[in-house]
Short mmCIF file of C-alpha atoms in Angstrom, two decimals:
data_model
loop_
_atom_site.label_atom_id
_atom_site.label_comp_id
_atom_site.label_asym_id
_atom_site.label_seq_id
_atom_site.Cartn_x
_atom_site.Cartn_y
_atom_site.Cartn_z
CA MET Y 1 -0.09 -0.14 -0.12
CA ALA Y 2 1.46 3.32 -1.01
CA VAL Y 3 2.58 5.54 1.83
CA GLN Y 4 0.66 9.23 1.75
CA PRO Y 5 3.37 11.72 1.91
CA ILE Y 6 3.53 13.91 5.18
CA PRO Y 7 3.38 17.63 4.65
CA LEU Y 8 6.32 19.48 5.74
CA VAL Y 9 6.16 22.13 8.68
CA PRO Y 10 8.63 24.71 8.99
CA ALA Y 11 11.27 23.89 12.02
CA ASP Y 12 10.21 27.06 13.79
CA LYS Y 13 6.27 26.18 13.51
CA PRO Y 14 4.96 22.91 15.34
CA ALA Y 15 2.33 21.20 13.52
CA ASN Y 16 -0.46 21.21 16.28
CA VAL Y 17 -0.35 24.92 16.60
CA ALA Y 18 -2.99 26.83 14.88
CA GLU Y 19 -1.71 29.68 12.73
CA THR Y 20 -2.25 33.19 14.26
CA PRO Y 21 -3.53 36.16 11.68
CA ALA Y 22 -1.18 38.76 11.60
CA PRO Y 23 -2.08 42.15 13.04
CA GLN Y 24 -4.03 44.15 11.23
CA PRO Y 25 -2.82 48.38 10.90
CA SER Y 26 -5.64 50.44 12.76
CA ARG Y 27 -7.42 52.25 10.16
CA PRO Y 28 -6.80 56.12 11.10
CA ARG Y 29 -9.58 58.34 12.90
CA MET Y 30 -11.11 61.28 11.12
CA SER Y 31 -9.74 64.43 12.98
CA THR Y 32 -12.59 66.55 14.67
CA ARG Y 33 -12.25 69.35 12.63
CA ASN Y 34 -12.83 66.69 9.46
CA ARG Y 35 -15.71 65.62 11.03
CA LEU Y 36 -17.28 68.97 11.45
CA ILE Y 37 -16.60 69.75 7.90
CA PHE Y 38 -18.23 66.61 6.91
CA PHE Y 39 -21.29 67.22 9.01
CA LEU Y 40 -21.45 70.40 7.91
CA THR Y 41 -21.61 69.64 4.28
CA ALA Y 42 -24.27 66.87 4.47
CA TRP Y 43 -26.36 69.51 6.60
CA LEU Y 44 -26.01 72.13 4.00
CA VAL Y 45 -27.04 69.47 1.13
CA VAL Y 46 -30.23 69.19 2.84
CA LEU Y 47 -30.82 72.74 3.65
CA MET Y 48 -29.83 74.56 0.83
CA PRO Y 49 -32.72 73.16 -1.51
CA PHE Y 50 -35.12 73.45 1.39
CA MET Y 51 -34.40 77.23 1.80
CA PHE Y 52 -34.89 77.70 -1.77
CA TRP Y 53 -38.08 75.71 -1.74
CA TRP Y 54 -39.17 77.77 1.29
CA SER Y 55 -38.56 80.81 -0.25
CA THR Y 56 -40.20 80.24 -3.82
CA TRP Y 57 -43.21 78.38 -2.58
CA PHE Y 58 -46.19 80.66 -2.89
CA GLY Y 59 -47.87 78.57 -0.57
CA ARG Y 60 -46.32 79.66 2.68
CA ALA Y 61 -48.82 81.76 4.74
CA LEU Y 62 -47.49 85.74 5.54
CA THR Y 63 -48.08 87.63 8.01
CA ASP Y 64 -49.72 91.00 7.59
CA LYS Y 65 -46.29 92.71 7.97
CA GLU Y 66 -44.90 90.35 5.43
CA MET Y 67 -47.65 91.08 3.21
CA ARG Y 68 -46.98 94.70 3.37
CA GLU Y 69 -43.23 94.61 2.77
CA TYR Y 70 -43.54 91.98 0.26
CA LEU Y 71 -46.19 93.93 -1.84
CA ASN Y 72 -43.83 96.69 -1.98
CA ASP Y 73 -40.49 94.72 -2.33
CA ASN Y 74 -39.54 96.06 -6.18
CA SER Y 75 -36.04 94.19 -5.81
CA HIS Y 76 -37.56 90.77 -5.55
CA PRO Y 77 -40.35 90.28 -7.89
CA ARG Y 78 -41.41 86.86 -6.56
CA HIS Y 79 -41.91 88.72 -3.10
CA ILE Y 80 -44.69 90.90 -4.69
CA GLN Y 81 -45.95 87.66 -6.56
CA HIS Y 82 -46.13 85.77 -3.24
CA ALA Y 83 -47.87 88.44 -1.58
CA ILE Y 84 -50.52 88.65 -4.32
CA VAL Y 85 -51.23 84.97 -4.52
CA GLN Y 86 -51.85 85.17 -0.73
CA LEU Y 87 -54.11 87.94 -1.21
CA GLY Y 88 -55.88 85.85 -3.81
CA GLN Y 89 -56.34 82.93 -1.55
CA ARG Y 90 -57.80 85.32 1.17
CA MET Y 91 -60.30 86.88 -1.38
CA SER Y 92 -61.41 83.29 -2.43
CA ARG Y 93 -62.60 82.71 1.17
CA HIS Y 94 -64.26 86.19 1.60
CA ASP Y 95 -61.55 87.40 3.87
CA PRO Y 96 -62.35 90.88 4.93
CA SER Y 97 -58.86 91.77 5.78
CA ALA Y 98 -57.78 91.34 1.95
CA ALA Y 99 -59.15 94.61 1.49
CA ARG Y 100 -56.88 96.71 2.98
CA TRP Y 101 -54.05 95.69 0.12
CA TYR Y 102 -56.63 96.24 -2.58
CA ALA Y 103 -55.06 99.69 -3.87
CA ASP Y 104 -51.69 97.74 -4.10
CA LEU Y 105 -53.24 95.55 -6.61
CA VAL Y 106 -54.50 98.31 -8.53
CA ARG Y 107 -50.72 99.86 -8.10
CA LEU Y 108 -49.10 96.93 -9.47
CA ALA Y 109 -51.46 96.50 -12.73
CA SER Y 110 -48.80 98.91 -14.14
CA ASN Y 111 -45.44 97.31 -12.88
CA PRO Y 112 -42.30 96.86 -15.24
CA ARG Y 113 -42.19 92.77 -14.44
CA GLU Y 114 -44.17 90.79 -16.76
CA GLU Y 115 -45.03 87.70 -14.19
CA VAL Y 116 -46.05 90.57 -11.62
CA ARG Y 117 -48.78 92.03 -13.78
CA SER Y 118 -49.98 88.47 -15.12
CA THR Y 119 -50.31 87.30 -11.66
CA ASP Y 120 -52.07 90.57 -10.61
CA ALA Y 121 -54.57 90.52 -13.47
CA TRP Y 122 -55.65 86.90 -12.61
CA VAL Y 123 -56.16 87.84 -8.86
CA MET Y 124 -58.41 90.96 -9.36
CA GLY Y 125 -61.01 88.85 -10.79
CA GLN Y 126 -61.71 87.01 -7.52
CA ASP Y 127 -63.69 90.10 -6.16
CA THR Y 128 -65.52 92.08 -8.23
CA ALA Y 129 -66.24 94.80 -6.01
CA GLY Y 130 -62.80 95.66 -5.52
CA PRO Y 131 -62.49 99.24 -6.21
CA GLY Y 132 -60.50 100.35 -9.45
CA PHE Y 133 -60.27 96.28 -10.60
CA HIS Y 134 -62.48 96.91 -13.33
CA GLU Y 135 -60.78 99.97 -14.68
CA ALA Y 136 -57.26 98.79 -14.33
CA LEU Y 137 -58.31 95.11 -15.90
CA LEU Y 138 -59.73 96.95 -18.83
CA LYS Y 139 -56.46 99.23 -19.31
CA MET Y 140 -54.44 95.54 -19.04
CA LEU Y 141 -56.19 94.35 -22.00
CA GLU Y 142 -53.46 96.31 -24.19
CA ASP Y 143 -50.85 95.32 -22.16
CA PRO Y 144 -47.73 94.00 -24.68
CA SER Y 145 -47.80 90.83 -23.10
CA LEU Y 146 -50.25 88.44 -24.33
CA ILE Y 147 -50.29 86.17 -21.12
CA VAL Y 148 -51.08 89.75 -19.24
CA ARG Y 149 -53.78 90.59 -21.83
CA GLY Y 150 -55.45 87.42 -21.65
CA ASN Y 151 -55.47 87.10 -17.70
CA ALA Y 152 -57.08 90.24 -17.78
CA ALA Y 153 -59.78 89.39 -20.23
CA LEU Y 154 -60.50 86.35 -18.23
CA SER Y 155 -60.88 87.98 -15.08
CA LEU Y 156 -63.05 90.67 -16.76
CA VAL Y 157 -65.47 87.67 -17.29
CA SER Y 158 -66.11 88.01 -13.64
CA PHE Y 159 -67.21 91.28 -14.06
CA GLY Y 160 -69.83 90.17 -16.67
CA ASP Y 161 -67.70 92.09 -19.34
CA SER Y 162 -66.61 90.69 -22.83
CA SER Y 163 -64.32 93.14 -23.65
CA GLY Y 164 -61.44 91.07 -24.09
CA ARG Y 165 -63.10 88.32 -25.96
CA PRO Y 166 -60.66 88.72 -28.63
CA GLN Y 167 -57.96 88.06 -26.44
CA ILE Y 168 -59.53 84.93 -25.04
CA VAL Y 169 -59.60 83.47 -28.10
CA SER Y 170 -55.90 84.29 -29.02
CA LEU Y 171 -54.93 81.97 -26.00
CA LEU Y 172 -56.25 78.93 -28.16
CA GLN Y 173 -54.38 79.71 -30.95
CA PRO Y 174 -50.84 78.58 -31.47
CA VAL Y 175 -48.07 81.29 -31.24
CA ALA Y 176 -45.27 82.35 -34.01
CA ILE Y 177 -41.75 82.87 -32.87
CA THR Y 178 -40.17 85.37 -35.39
CA ALA Y 179 -36.73 86.34 -36.06
CA PRO Y 180 -36.13 90.03 -34.30
CA SER Y 181 -33.32 90.65 -36.42
CA ALA Y 182 -31.40 88.87 -39.35
CA GLY Y 183 -28.88 86.75 -38.27
CA ARG Y 184 -27.88 82.62 -38.13
CA VAL Y 185 -30.20 80.24 -36.25
CA MET Y 186 -28.46 78.41 -33.03
CA ASP Y 187 -29.16 75.89 -30.91
CA THR Y 188 -32.91 75.26 -31.53
CA ALA Y 189 -35.60 73.28 -29.43
CA GLY Y 190 -36.96 70.12 -31.09
CA VAL Y 191 -40.33 69.88 -32.21
CA GLY Y 192 -42.72 68.30 -29.46
CA THR Y 193 -40.69 69.91 -26.37
CA ALA Y 194 -42.58 70.99 -23.58
CA ILE Y 195 -41.86 74.46 -22.70
CA HIS Y 196 -42.80 76.80 -19.90
CA GLN Y 197 -43.47 80.76 -20.36
CA GLY Y 198 -40.11 82.24 -21.27
CA GLY Y 199 -38.23 78.80 -22.33
CA LEU Y 200 -35.59 79.19 -24.73
CA ILE Y 201 -37.21 78.36 -28.53
CA ALA Y 202 -33.70 78.96 -30.17
CA LYS Y 203 -30.65 81.52 -30.26
CA LEU Y 204 -29.73 83.72 -33.13
CA GLN Y 205 -26.23 85.11 -33.61
CA ASP Y 206 -26.00 88.47 -34.88
CA GLY Y 207 -22.59 89.18 -35.71
CA GLN Y 208 -21.29 89.40 -32.23
CA GLU Y 209 -24.20 89.45 -30.54
CA THR Y 210 -26.28 86.15 -29.58
CA ARG Y 211 -30.13 86.98 -28.97
CA GLU Y 212 -32.12 84.27 -27.30
CA LEU Y 213 -36.06 84.06 -28.69
CA ARG Y 214 -38.12 82.73 -25.98
CA SER Y 215 -41.67 81.65 -25.70
CA PRO Y 216 -44.30 84.06 -24.33
CA ILE Y 217 -46.65 80.85 -23.00
CA THR Y 218 -46.18 77.77 -21.68
CA GLY Y 219 -46.80 75.08 -23.96
CA ARG Y 220 -45.22 72.42 -26.53
CA VAL Y 221 -43.46 73.34 -29.69
CA ARG Y 222 -45.68 72.38 -32.53
CA THR Y 223 -43.10 73.50 -35.64
CA LEU Y 224 -39.42 74.32 -36.41
CA SER Y 225 -39.63 76.52 -39.75
CA THR Y 226 -35.73 76.93 -40.08
CA ALA Y 227 -32.68 74.26 -39.43
CA THR Y 228 -30.12 74.85 -37.04
CA GLY Y 229 -27.22 76.82 -38.83
CA ALA Y 230 -29.57 78.57 -41.53
CA SER Y 231 -29.45 82.27 -41.87
CA VAL Y 232 -32.70 84.25 -41.50
CA VAL Y 233 -34.10 87.87 -42.03
CA LEU Y 234 -35.72 90.04 -39.98
CA GLY Y 235 -39.43 88.80 -39.33
CA THR Y 236 -38.63 85.22 -40.33
CA ALA Y 237 -40.68 82.00 -38.92
CA ILE Y 238 -38.65 80.22 -36.38
CA ALA Y 239 -41.18 78.09 -34.88
CA THR Y 240 -44.60 78.13 -33.57
CA VAL Y 241 -45.81 77.15 -29.96
CA GLU Y 242 -49.54 75.52 -29.13
CA PRO Y 243 -50.69 76.70 -25.91
CA GLY Y 244 -50.87 74.23 -22.76
CA GLU Y 245 -53.71 72.39 -21.20
CA GLU Y 246 -54.44 74.89 -18.41
CA GLN Y 247 -54.52 77.87 -20.63
CA VAL Y 248 -56.65 76.18 -23.39
CA TRP Y 249 -59.23 74.99 -20.42
CA GLU Y 250 -59.65 78.51 -19.13
CA ALA Y 251 -59.99 80.26 -21.99
CA LEU Y 252 -62.76 77.46 -23.04
CA ARG Y 253 -64.63 77.95 -19.89
CA ALA Y 254 -64.46 81.71 -20.39
CA LEU Y 255 -65.99 81.15 -24.09
CA TYR Y 256 -68.47 79.07 -22.57
CA LEU Y 257 -70.02 82.34 -21.00
CA ILE Y 258 -69.66 84.90 -23.67
CA GLY Y 259 -68.21 82.98 -26.97
CA GLN Y 260 -69.77 84.19 -30.47
CA LEU Y 261 -70.26 82.01 -33.53
CA GLU Y 262 -67.07 83.32 -34.92
CA ASP Y 263 -64.93 82.06 -32.20
CA LEU Y 264 -65.90 78.48 -33.51
CA PRO Y 265 -63.10 77.69 -35.96
CA SER Y 266 -60.47 78.26 -33.29
CA ILE Y 267 -62.66 75.97 -30.57
CA ARG Y 268 -63.37 73.01 -32.85
CA PRO Y 269 -59.39 71.88 -33.05
CA TYR Y 270 -59.76 70.80 -29.44
CA GLN Y 271 -63.00 68.79 -30.19
CA ARG Y 272 -61.10 66.26 -31.88
CA GLU Y 273 -60.35 62.51 -30.42
CA LEU Y 274 -56.50 62.94 -30.67
CA PRO Y 275 -53.89 61.67 -28.33
CA GLU Y 276 -52.49 65.49 -27.79
CA VAL Y 277 -56.27 66.64 -26.66
CA PRO Y 278 -56.89 65.47 -23.59
CA GLU Y 279 -60.32 64.19 -22.70
CA ARG Y 280 -61.40 67.00 -20.49
CA LEU Y 281 -60.46 69.73 -22.77
CA ARG Y 282 -62.17 67.73 -25.72
CA ARG Y 283 -65.41 67.74 -23.50
CA GLN Y 284 -65.16 71.43 -22.66
CA ALA Y 285 -64.78 72.55 -26.32
CA VAL Y 286 -67.85 70.50 -27.13
CA GLU Y 287 -69.96 72.07 -24.50
CA THR Y 288 -68.70 75.73 -25.25
CA GLU Y 289 -69.51 75.21 -28.58
CA ARG Y 290 -73.06 74.04 -27.40
CA ALA Y 291 -73.53 77.15 -25.36
CA ILE Y 292 -72.45 79.48 -28.26
CA GLN Y 293 -74.95 77.83 -30.49
CA GLU Y 294 -77.52 77.95 -27.96
CA ARG Y 295 -77.09 81.80 -27.22
CA ALA Y 296 -77.19 82.43 -31.02
CA SER Y 297 -80.35 80.57 -31.67
CA ARG Y 298 -82.02 82.77 -29.05
#
């Protein structure tokens, strides 16, 4: 029978003694200074987004002192917007305390910032008894901003005033983006891109100057008429933006009350059963036409 070889054992280590693992070097401890820096950084990572959200969230209730300060904070337009939105919420609850700032709402109708005027026009429709509201809204129908004109027209409907009907109809229609000067088109948005009001549609290189073409409404890029790199002249069509769902919804609801037969060509595209037309818009468009037809028959 074959003899199994016996494994050799080093002379200085007995065969019956288990091998002791070599000691592992201890991990260096983080210094107190580094620990403080680490925790401070982690805290800021959490705190900064929260502080940004807190400072820009219009739902945060303002005290009367903050309301007064925000309405007059011309260096921070979002503070003014925040105060206006808060006033609108008080007005919708029929809170009598809101009336003390009605004069500020009338004053802000001529604020140089478009976003302030737009919010202001919307909120003034919350109280048809507000002194000066009706007159201010009528003036805003001539505002250079499409959205300000539209919001003023929508608010006037609450007053039983259909003076802004043409502006409301325009809210249903795509907006054309044209070249403000000659130049070369650069960095265009893609067809179908969802875009916010003020969102970038394209850049136009005009010599040494770069102009940014931005959307006046929230919506979606429907068409692009020029390719990136193309040279264009003043007034050339660059793109069209179709209005967003909320804008169309409010316009259809207003036309349900004041629409006329000549408005139907702008309403009927939203009656189609298409993927890009939400069902609630389709139903509202059908109801709006029915109401217009009934008024015309009477």
